[in-house]
Short mmCIF file of C-alpha atoms and ligand atoms in Angstrom, two decimals:
data_model
loop_
_atom_site.label_atom_id
_atom_site.label_comp_id
_atom_site.label_asym_id
_atom_site.label_seq_id
_atom_site.Cartn_x
_atom_site.Cartn_y
_atom_site.Cartn_z
CA MET A 1 0.00 0.00 0.00
CA LYS A 2 1.42 3.40 -0.98
CA ASN A 3 1.63 6.44 1.29
CA ALA A 4 0.61 9.82 -0.06
CA LEU A 5 1.20 13.13 1.67
CA ILE A 6 -1.01 16.06 0.72
CA THR A 7 -0.16 19.58 1.84
CA GLY A 8 -3.26 21.77 1.73
CA ILE A 9 -5.58 18.85 2.50
CA THR A 10 -8.29 21.16 3.88
CA GLY A 11 -8.54 23.07 0.58
CA GLN A 12 -10.71 22.35 -2.46
CA ASP A 13 -8.13 20.31 -4.38
CA GLY A 14 -6.66 18.64 -1.30
CA THR A 15 -10.08 17.25 -0.39
CA TYR A 16 -10.90 15.92 -3.86
CA LEU A 17 -7.41 14.47 -4.23
CA ALA A 18 -7.60 12.77 -0.82
CA LYS A 19 -10.87 11.15 -1.87
CA LEU A 20 -9.37 9.96 -5.16
CA LEU A 21 -6.28 8.49 -3.49
CA LEU A 22 -8.32 6.77 -0.77
CA ASN A 23 -10.39 5.13 -3.51
CA LYS A 24 -7.15 3.92 -5.08
CA GLY A 25 -6.11 2.28 -1.80
CA TYR A 26 -3.49 4.80 -0.60
CA ASN A 27 -2.75 5.64 3.02
CA VAL A 28 -3.47 9.36 2.91
CA TYR A 29 -1.66 11.79 5.20
CA GLY A 30 -2.48 15.47 5.26
CA LEU A 31 -0.65 18.47 6.62
CA TYR A 32 -3.11 20.89 8.18
CA ARG A 33 -2.52 24.01 10.21
CA ARG A 34 -4.06 24.46 13.59
CA LEU A 35 -6.56 27.34 13.47
CA SER A 36 -8.60 28.82 16.32
CA THR A 37 -11.70 27.66 14.43
CA PRO A 38 -11.19 24.22 12.85
CA ASN A 39 -11.56 24.07 9.13
CA PHE A 40 -12.46 20.49 8.20
CA TRP A 41 -15.83 21.18 6.59
CA ARG A 42 -14.79 20.04 3.11
CA LEU A 43 -13.35 16.77 4.42
CA GLN A 44 -16.58 16.21 6.35
CA ASP A 45 -18.73 17.20 3.39
CA LEU A 46 -17.08 14.49 1.27
CA ASN A 47 -17.21 11.96 4.15
CA ILE A 48 -13.48 11.36 4.33
CA TYR A 49 -12.58 13.20 7.53
CA ASP A 50 -12.25 9.93 9.50
CA LYS A 51 -10.32 8.12 6.80
CA ILE A 52 -7.24 10.33 6.57
CA ASN A 53 -4.28 10.87 8.87
CA LEU A 54 -4.03 14.51 9.83
CA ILE A 55 -0.74 15.97 10.96
CA SER A 56 -0.61 19.52 12.23
CA GLY A 57 2.07 21.93 11.09
CA ASP A 58 2.76 25.06 9.12
CA LEU A 59 4.40 25.36 5.74
CA THR A 60 6.61 28.19 6.91
CA ASP A 61 8.08 25.99 9.64
CA LEU A 62 10.86 23.69 8.46
CA SER A 63 10.42 21.43 11.50
CA SER A 64 6.77 20.92 10.56
CA ILE A 65 7.85 19.79 7.13
CA MET A 66 10.54 17.44 8.37
CA ASN A 67 8.07 15.99 10.88
CA VAL A 68 5.31 15.45 8.38
CA PHE A 69 7.72 13.55 6.12
CA LYS A 70 8.97 11.47 9.02
CA VAL A 71 5.49 10.47 10.08
CA SER A 72 4.06 9.80 6.65
CA GLN A 73 7.11 8.27 4.88
CA PRO A 74 5.52 9.32 1.58
CA ASP A 75 5.89 7.58 -1.76
CA GLU A 76 4.15 10.58 -3.31
CA VAL A 77 3.86 14.18 -2.12
CA TYR A 78 1.21 16.48 -3.54
CA HIS A 79 2.29 19.97 -2.59
CA LEU A 80 -0.97 21.93 -2.83
CA ALA A 81 -0.83 24.22 0.18
CA ALA A 82 -0.56 27.91 -0.65
CA GLN A 83 -1.98 31.33 -0.01
CA SER A 84 -3.99 30.84 -3.18
CA PHE A 85 -6.15 33.96 -3.42
CA VAL A 86 -4.71 36.41 -5.96
CA GLU A 87 -6.52 39.41 -4.45
CA ALA A 88 -5.09 38.69 -0.97
CA SER A 89 -1.59 38.47 -2.41
CA PHE A 90 -1.73 42.21 -3.16
CA GLU A 91 -2.58 42.81 0.51
CA SER A 92 0.00 40.36 1.92
CA PRO A 93 2.74 40.08 -0.69
CA LEU A 94 5.49 39.00 1.70
CA ALA A 95 3.43 36.34 3.45
CA THR A 96 2.37 35.07 0.02
CA ALA A 97 5.99 34.85 -1.13
CA GLU A 98 6.89 32.99 2.07
CA VAL A 99 4.03 30.46 1.96
CA THR A 100 3.27 30.09 -1.74
CA GLY A 101 6.84 30.53 -2.98
CA LEU A 102 9.57 29.67 -0.48
CA SER A 103 7.74 26.74 1.13
CA THR A 104 8.18 24.78 -2.06
CA THR A 105 11.92 24.82 -1.47
CA ARG A 106 11.38 23.53 2.06
CA ILE A 107 9.47 20.56 0.64
CA LEU A 108 12.08 19.96 -2.05
CA GLU A 109 14.96 20.17 0.44
CA ALA A 110 13.32 17.45 2.54
CA VAL A 111 13.10 15.27 -0.56
CA LYS A 112 16.63 16.07 -1.70
CA LEU A 113 18.22 15.41 1.69
CA PHE A 114 16.24 12.44 2.99
CA TYR A 115 13.57 11.14 0.58
CA ASN A 116 15.21 10.86 -2.84
CA ASN A 117 12.74 8.29 -4.13
CA THR A 118 9.64 10.28 -3.25
CA LYS A 119 7.72 11.69 -6.20
CA VAL A 120 6.54 15.30 -5.92
CA TYR A 121 3.65 17.14 -7.55
CA TYR A 122 3.92 20.95 -7.63
CA ALA A 123 0.75 23.00 -8.01
CA GLY A 124 1.64 25.50 -10.74
CA THR A 125 -0.95 27.85 -12.18
CA SER A 126 -2.09 29.62 -15.34
CA GLU A 127 -1.64 32.88 -13.40
CA MET A 128 2.11 32.47 -14.08
CA TYR A 129 1.44 33.38 -17.74
CA GLY A 130 -0.01 36.74 -16.71
CA SER A 131 -0.21 39.18 -19.57
CA SER A 132 1.78 37.09 -22.06
CA TYR A 133 -0.84 36.73 -24.76
CA ASP A 134 -4.35 37.66 -25.85
CA SER A 135 -6.79 34.79 -26.25
CA THR A 136 -4.21 32.46 -27.81
CA SER A 137 -4.19 29.00 -26.24
CA LEU A 138 -1.27 28.77 -23.84
CA ASP A 139 0.85 25.65 -23.58
CA GLU A 140 3.92 24.37 -21.72
CA ASN A 141 6.22 26.49 -23.94
CA SER A 142 4.42 29.81 -23.59
CA VAL A 143 6.16 32.75 -21.92
CA PHE A 144 5.51 33.64 -18.27
CA LYS A 145 4.87 37.27 -17.30
CA PRO A 146 3.24 37.19 -13.85
CA MET A 147 0.92 40.04 -12.84
CA SER A 148 0.48 39.53 -9.09
CA PRO A 149 2.56 38.68 -6.02
CA TYR A 150 0.72 35.32 -6.05
CA ALA A 151 1.77 34.59 -9.63
CA ALA A 152 5.37 35.68 -8.99
CA SER A 153 5.52 33.39 -5.94
CA LYS A 154 4.07 30.47 -7.90
CA LEU A 155 6.56 31.06 -10.70
CA TYR A 156 9.39 30.89 -8.17
CA GLY A 157 7.98 27.52 -7.01
CA TYR A 158 7.73 26.36 -10.61
CA TRP A 159 11.34 27.23 -11.45
CA ILE A 160 12.76 25.83 -8.23
CA SER A 161 10.90 22.59 -8.97
CA ASN A 162 12.56 22.50 -12.39
CA ILE A 163 15.96 23.17 -10.83
CA TYR A 164 15.59 20.32 -8.32
CA ARG A 165 14.32 18.00 -11.06
CA ASN A 166 17.24 18.69 -13.38
CA GLY A 167 19.98 19.47 -10.87
CA TYR A 168 19.37 16.67 -8.37
CA ASN A 169 17.54 14.17 -10.55
CA LEU A 170 14.43 14.23 -8.37
CA PHE A 171 10.97 13.26 -9.59
CA VAL A 172 9.18 16.62 -9.49
CA SER A 173 6.28 17.24 -11.88
CA SER A 174 4.43 20.51 -12.20
CA GLY A 175 0.86 20.90 -13.27
CA ILE A 176 0.06 24.26 -14.84
CA LEU A 177 -3.59 24.22 -13.87
CA PHE A 178 -6.06 26.74 -15.19
CA ASN A 179 -8.96 27.81 -12.94
CA HIS A 180 -10.99 24.90 -11.66
CA GLU A 181 -14.13 25.18 -9.62
CA SER A 182 -16.67 23.14 -7.69
CA GLN A 183 -19.32 23.34 -5.01
CA ILE A 184 -16.54 23.28 -2.38
CA ARG A 185 -14.56 26.15 -3.93
CA GLY A 186 -13.58 28.90 -1.47
CA ILE A 187 -16.37 31.47 -1.23
CA GLU A 188 -14.06 34.40 -2.07
CA PHE A 189 -13.37 33.13 -5.61
CA VAL A 190 -15.59 34.67 -8.24
CA THR A 191 -17.53 31.58 -9.39
CA ARG A 192 -18.56 30.50 -5.91
CA LYS A 193 -19.23 34.11 -4.93
CA ILE A 194 -21.60 34.46 -7.88
CA VAL A 195 -23.57 31.26 -7.25
CA ASN A 196 -23.74 31.95 -3.52
CA ASP A 197 -25.06 35.48 -4.03
CA ALA A 198 -27.41 34.40 -6.82
CA ALA A 199 -28.96 31.72 -4.56
CA LYS A 200 -29.35 34.23 -1.73
CA ILE A 201 -31.01 36.69 -4.10
CA TYR A 202 -33.29 33.90 -5.32
CA TYR A 203 -34.43 33.23 -1.75
CA ASN A 204 -34.71 36.96 -0.91
CA LEU A 205 -31.81 36.77 1.52
CA GLU A 206 -29.73 39.30 -0.46
CA LYS A 207 -30.49 42.23 -2.73
CA LYS A 208 -27.24 42.91 -4.63
CA ILE A 209 -24.19 41.21 -5.98
CA LYS A 210 -21.01 43.29 -5.82
CA LEU A 211 -18.19 42.41 -8.20
CA GLY A 212 -15.02 43.92 -9.68
CA ASN A 213 -13.70 43.35 -13.21
CA ILE A 214 -16.45 41.37 -14.93
CA ASN A 215 -14.69 41.53 -18.31
CA ALA A 216 -11.86 39.24 -17.19
CA MET A 217 -11.87 35.93 -19.06
CA ARG A 218 -10.88 32.59 -17.59
CA ASP A 219 -10.61 28.96 -18.65
CA TRP A 220 -12.82 27.28 -16.03
CA GLY A 221 -12.76 23.51 -15.49
CA TYR A 222 -14.23 21.12 -12.92
CA ALA A 223 -11.96 20.47 -9.92
CA PRO A 224 -12.62 16.71 -9.35
CA GLU A 225 -11.31 16.05 -12.88
CA TYR A 226 -8.20 18.20 -12.35
CA VAL A 227 -6.98 16.21 -9.33
CA GLU A 228 -7.01 13.08 -11.53
CA ALA A 229 -4.44 14.79 -13.73
CA MET A 230 -2.20 15.40 -10.68
CA TYR A 231 -2.35 11.70 -9.83
CA LYS A 232 -1.63 10.68 -13.41
CA MET A 233 1.47 12.90 -13.54
CA LEU A 234 3.00 10.99 -10.62
CA GLN A 235 2.30 7.59 -12.18
CA LYS A 236 4.60 8.33 -15.15
CA ASP A 237 8.17 7.05 -15.31
CA LYS A 238 9.58 10.53 -15.87
CA PRO A 239 8.69 13.91 -14.36
CA ASP A 240 7.44 16.69 -16.62
CA ASP A 241 5.21 19.80 -16.82
CA TYR A 242 1.61 19.66 -18.05
CA VAL A 243 -1.05 22.23 -18.83
CA ILE A 244 -4.46 21.18 -17.47
CA ALA A 245 -7.31 23.23 -18.93
CA THR A 246 -10.44 23.09 -21.11
CA ASN A 247 -9.22 25.23 -24.06
CA GLU A 248 -12.31 27.42 -23.71
CA THR A 249 -12.48 30.91 -22.25
CA HIS A 250 -15.47 32.78 -20.81
CA SER A 251 -15.86 36.15 -19.13
CA VAL A 252 -16.97 36.68 -15.54
CA LYS A 253 -19.98 38.43 -17.10
CA GLU A 254 -20.89 35.25 -18.99
CA PHE A 255 -20.67 33.22 -15.79
CA LEU A 256 -22.91 35.74 -14.07
CA GLU A 257 -25.42 35.68 -16.91
CA GLU A 258 -25.48 31.88 -17.06
CA ALA A 259 -25.97 31.53 -13.28
CA PHE A 260 -28.77 34.11 -13.08
CA ASN A 261 -30.50 32.81 -16.23
CA TYR A 262 -30.50 29.36 -14.64
CA ILE A 263 -32.69 30.65 -11.81
CA GLY A 264 -34.81 32.81 -14.12
CA LEU A 265 -33.36 36.20 -13.08
CA ASN A 266 -31.71 39.05 -14.98
CA TYR A 267 -28.31 39.72 -13.40
CA GLU A 268 -28.31 43.36 -14.57
CA LYS A 269 -30.99 44.18 -12.00
CA TYR A 270 -28.77 43.06 -9.12
CA LEU A 271 -25.19 43.79 -10.18
CA GLU A 272 -23.13 46.57 -8.61
CA ILE A 273 -19.54 47.16 -9.63
CA ASP A 274 -17.54 47.69 -6.47
CA LYS A 275 -14.04 49.15 -6.79
CA ARG A 276 -12.88 47.20 -3.74
CA PHE A 277 -12.82 44.07 -5.88
CA ILE A 278 -10.78 45.57 -8.70
CA ARG A 279 -7.14 44.49 -8.42
CA PRO A 280 -4.09 46.72 -9.04
CA LEU A 281 -3.39 44.40 -12.00
CA ASP A 282 -5.63 41.67 -13.38
CA VAL A 283 -4.84 39.03 -15.99
CA PRO A 284 -7.24 39.91 -18.82
CA VAL A 285 -7.68 36.53 -20.50
CA LEU A 286 -6.54 32.93 -20.06
CA LYS A 287 -7.07 29.87 -22.23
CA GLY A 288 -5.08 26.64 -21.99
CA ASP A 289 -4.02 24.05 -24.57
CA TYR A 290 -4.11 20.65 -22.84
CA SER A 291 -2.93 18.60 -25.89
CA LYS A 292 0.19 17.33 -24.12
CA ALA A 293 -1.85 16.06 -21.15
CA LYS A 294 -4.25 14.37 -23.56
CA ARG A 295 -1.42 12.75 -25.48
CA GLU A 296 0.81 11.69 -22.59
CA LEU A 297 -1.55 11.32 -19.63
CA ASN A 298 -4.69 10.31 -21.50
CA TRP A 299 -6.41 13.17 -19.64
CA GLU A 300 -9.06 15.50 -20.98
CA PRO A 301 -11.77 17.63 -19.39
CA LYS A 302 -15.31 16.28 -19.43
CA THR A 303 -17.38 18.88 -17.62
CA LYS A 304 -17.71 22.11 -19.58
CA PHE A 305 -18.61 25.68 -18.68
CA LYS A 306 -22.44 25.46 -18.64
CA ASP A 307 -22.38 22.20 -16.67
CA ILE A 308 -20.05 23.69 -14.07
CA VAL A 309 -22.38 26.65 -13.57
CA LYS A 310 -25.32 24.25 -13.24
CA ILE A 311 -23.55 21.93 -10.75
CA MET A 312 -22.48 24.87 -8.60
CA MET A 313 -25.83 26.65 -8.80
CA ASP A 314 -27.76 23.47 -7.86
CA ALA A 315 -25.48 22.88 -4.84
CA GLU A 316 -25.92 26.46 -3.66
CA LEU A 317 -29.71 26.44 -4.05
CA LYS A 318 -29.84 23.21 -2.06
CA ARG A 319 -27.59 24.67 0.65
CA TRP A 320 -29.64 27.84 1.12
CA ASP A 321 -32.90 25.92 0.93
CA GLY A 322 -31.57 23.66 3.70
CA TYR A 323 -30.53 26.70 5.71
CA LEU A 324 -34.06 28.12 5.48
CA LYS A 325 -35.41 24.78 6.70
CA GLY A 326 -33.08 24.84 9.72
CA LYS A 327 -30.67 22.17 8.50
CA LYS A 328 -27.15 22.09 9.99
CA PHE A 329 -24.16 21.80 7.68
CA ALA A 330 -20.58 20.69 8.21
CA TRP A 331 -19.43 24.29 7.87
CA ASP A 332 -21.84 25.43 10.61
CA VAL A 333 -20.40 23.12 13.22
CA PRO A 334 -16.69 23.52 13.92
CA ASN A 335 -15.35 20.00 14.24
CA TYR A 336 -12.62 19.86 16.83
CA PRO A 337 -10.24 17.09 15.92
CA ASN A 338 -10.52 14.03 18.06
CA GLU A 339 -7.21 14.16 19.93
CA ASN A 340 -6.89 10.39 19.73
CA SER A 341 -7.06 10.33 15.96
CA LEU A 342 -4.35 12.93 15.39
CA LEU A 343 -0.83 11.85 14.71
CA LYS A 344 1.59 13.29 17.21
CA THR A 345 4.87 13.81 15.48
CA TYR A 346 6.88 13.98 18.68
CA MET A 347 5.88 10.41 19.50
CA VAL A 348 7.34 8.95 16.34
CA LYS A 349 10.26 6.68 17.18
CA LYS A 350 13.62 7.29 15.56
P1 NAP B 401 -7.34 26.43 -1.43
O1 NAP B 401 -8.72 25.86 -1.40
O2 NAP B 401 -7.13 27.87 -1.14
O3 NAP B 401 -6.46 25.57 -0.40
C1 NAP B 401 -5.18 26.00 0.03
C2 NAP B 401 -4.69 25.07 1.12
O4 NAP B 401 -3.41 25.53 1.60
C3 NAP B 401 -5.61 25.02 2.36
O5 NAP B 401 -5.65 23.68 2.84
C4 NAP B 401 -4.86 25.90 3.35
O6 NAP B 401 -5.14 25.61 4.69
C5 NAP B 401 -3.42 25.52 3.02
N1 NAP B 401 -2.45 26.48 3.57
C6 NAP B 401 -2.38 27.81 3.32
N2 NAP B 401 -1.38 28.36 4.03
C7 NAP B 401 -0.80 27.35 4.74
C8 NAP B 401 0.28 27.27 5.66
N3 NAP B 401 0.97 28.36 6.00
N4 NAP B 401 0.60 26.07 6.21
C9 NAP B 401 -0.11 24.96 5.89
N5 NAP B 401 -1.15 24.97 5.01
C10 NAP B 401 -1.49 26.14 4.45
O7 NAP B 401 -6.65 26.13 -2.84
P2 NAP B 401 -7.09 25.11 -4.00
O8 NAP B 401 -8.05 25.79 -4.90
O9 NAP B 401 -7.41 23.81 -3.41
O10 NAP B 401 -5.72 25.00 -4.82
C11 NAP B 401 -4.72 24.04 -4.49
C12 NAP B 401 -3.37 24.52 -5.03
O11 NAP B 401 -3.44 24.67 -6.44
C13 NAP B 401 -2.90 25.87 -4.49
O12 NAP B 401 -1.50 25.83 -4.41
C14 NAP B 401 -3.34 26.85 -5.56
O13 NAP B 401 -2.53 27.99 -5.53
C15 NAP B 401 -3.12 26.01 -6.80
N6 NAP B 401 -3.98 26.32 -7.95
C16 NAP B 401 -5.33 26.39 -7.81
C17 NAP B 401 -6.11 26.61 -8.92
C18 NAP B 401 -7.62 26.67 -8.83
O14 NAP B 401 -8.25 27.15 -9.77
N7 NAP B 401 -8.21 26.15 -7.78
C19 NAP B 401 -5.51 26.75 -10.19
C20 NAP B 401 -4.13 26.64 -10.29
C21 NAP B 401 -3.37 26.40 -9.17
P3 NAP B 401 -6.38 26.32 5.47
O15 NAP B 401 -7.59 25.50 5.11
O16 NAP B 401 -5.98 26.19 6.88
O17 NAP B 401 -6.47 27.72 4.98
O1 F7E B 402 -10.95 35.66 -10.04
C1 F7E B 402 -12.49 38.68 -11.43
C2 F7E B 402 -11.04 38.74 -10.95
O2 F7E B 402 -10.49 35.15 -7.66
C3 F7E B 402 -11.26 35.39 -11.38
C4 F7E B 402 -7.12 30.95 -7.97
O3 F7E B 402 -7.57 29.63 -7.75
O4 F7E B 402 -7.34 30.70 -10.34
C5 F7E B 402 -7.74 31.49 -9.25
O5 F7E B 402 -7.32 32.82 -9.40
C6 F7E B 402 -11.49 36.70 -12.13
C7 F7E B 402 -10.39 37.75 -11.89
O6 F7E B 402 -9.67 33.59 -9.49
C8 F7E B 402 -14.55 39.62 -8.63
O7 F7E B 402 -10.55 40.06 -11.05
C9 F7E B 402 -14.39 40.15 -10.72
O8 F7E B 402 -10.09 38.37 -13.11
O9 F7E B 402 -12.03 33.64 -8.97
P1 F7E B 402 -10.84 34.49 -8.95
P2 F7E B 402 -8.23 33.94 -10.10
O10 F7E B 402 -7.74 35.25 -9.63
O11 F7E B 402 -8.30 33.70 -11.56
C10 F7E B 402 -5.92 30.66 -10.58
C11 F7E B 402 -5.66 29.75 -11.75
C12 F7E B 402 -5.15 30.33 -9.36
O12 F7E B 402 -4.06 29.76 -9.44
C13 F7E B 402 -5.60 30.93 -8.08
O13 F7E B 402 -5.07 30.20 -6.97
O14 F7E B 402 -12.70 37.29 -11.64
N1 F7E B 402 -13.45 39.21 -10.46
N2 F7E B 402 -15.07 40.43 -9.59
C14 F7E B 402 -13.54 38.85 -9.18
N3 F7E B 402 -12.85 37.93 -8.47
C15 F7E B 402 -13.18 37.78 -7.17
N4 F7E B 402 -12.52 36.85 -6.44
N5 F7E B 402 -14.16 38.53 -6.57
C16 F7E B 402 -14.89 39.46 -7.25
O15 F7E B 402 -15.76 40.12 -6.69
#
């Protein structure tokens, strides 16, 4: 049985990936950070909270990283943890560089020094391309011109992964993933924000939806399919970089229109442009060419734009309907970890 270590296990991708790896028979270990209010709602929502081994620690703390490796003895590491919100990276550029950028080197150093045979997945992003092109499809050879502290930090992680792959002969593969969404996407990201507000408007719980740059265009895919690509990258004999995308691009405005049309409303009656959500710089358009992933990983996206809007809108309507009927949800009830089920790193024998 293989051991997999996921950093960022409480996030959208970490949760879907944990589920996928459990189904494939892996022992799944996850690095989580202790917060004053526990944050396991996604793991509970997908019914896997009791099936994974949670190890507390922080990415910025080298001891945490050494400990998590020692406890999990991973065959595969999926390094997903990051300060992943572009907008927040303008507010906290140094913390973003520390967590999203430098922490990758901490992970790679652990592998280089003590776990040479461990395979590593690095979570690269389409944001690294920044303003390189117009609506041309971007592939693994396209130029990177990051436009945010987040993107610059991710690009650092991408290059350092390449350096450790080539310089030390380590198995480090990078996915260059374009935006991918789901019903467990963080509520601050535009797709989830739109469906959440639309559902609240539908149930008369909200009057307006406040957004920033609605002309931005993104290549939106469905998250559960994207974590399969991560897994496939680590099953290859050789490490490489792969674009994971749908090769379609749509504006935020189109997403808004599709979501509101789905519930029979006209978004124009509710939309307010709010300058607070306009970033100092914003990537205007992104579209990804996933031909290499199709050819070499036998991966391609199945769920397209309209289906994603529908899946997310249905989930949100159900959630707010449940709320109105007094139903309790995983995210309403902070789940304090059962002390007995947590792995205590300081008890691991030498
Ligand atoms: P997410 O939902 O924001 O999850 C981020 C994870 O990182 C959370 O588990 C978070 O823990 C953890 N984390 C943040 N700071 C940490 C720290 N200092 N120590 C330990 N853990 C920390 O992100 P996602 O959407 O799943 O994305 C996964 C990865 O792919 C990220 O690296 C993201 O940048 C990248 N990516 C995402 C997309 C996308 O469209 N989703 C596209 C390309 C690349 P808490 O729960 O405690 O906050
Ligand atoms: O913004 C515009 C915003 O925050 C998408 C992360 O997962 O994908 C994500 O980054 C677009 C931008 O995602 C609002 O300006 C308008 O143009 O949903 P987002 P993102 O910045 O593309 C990449 C691939 C990652 O790697 C990241 O980790 O929508 N927009 N109005 C807005 N965005 C937000 N969040 N809120 C608004 O009110």
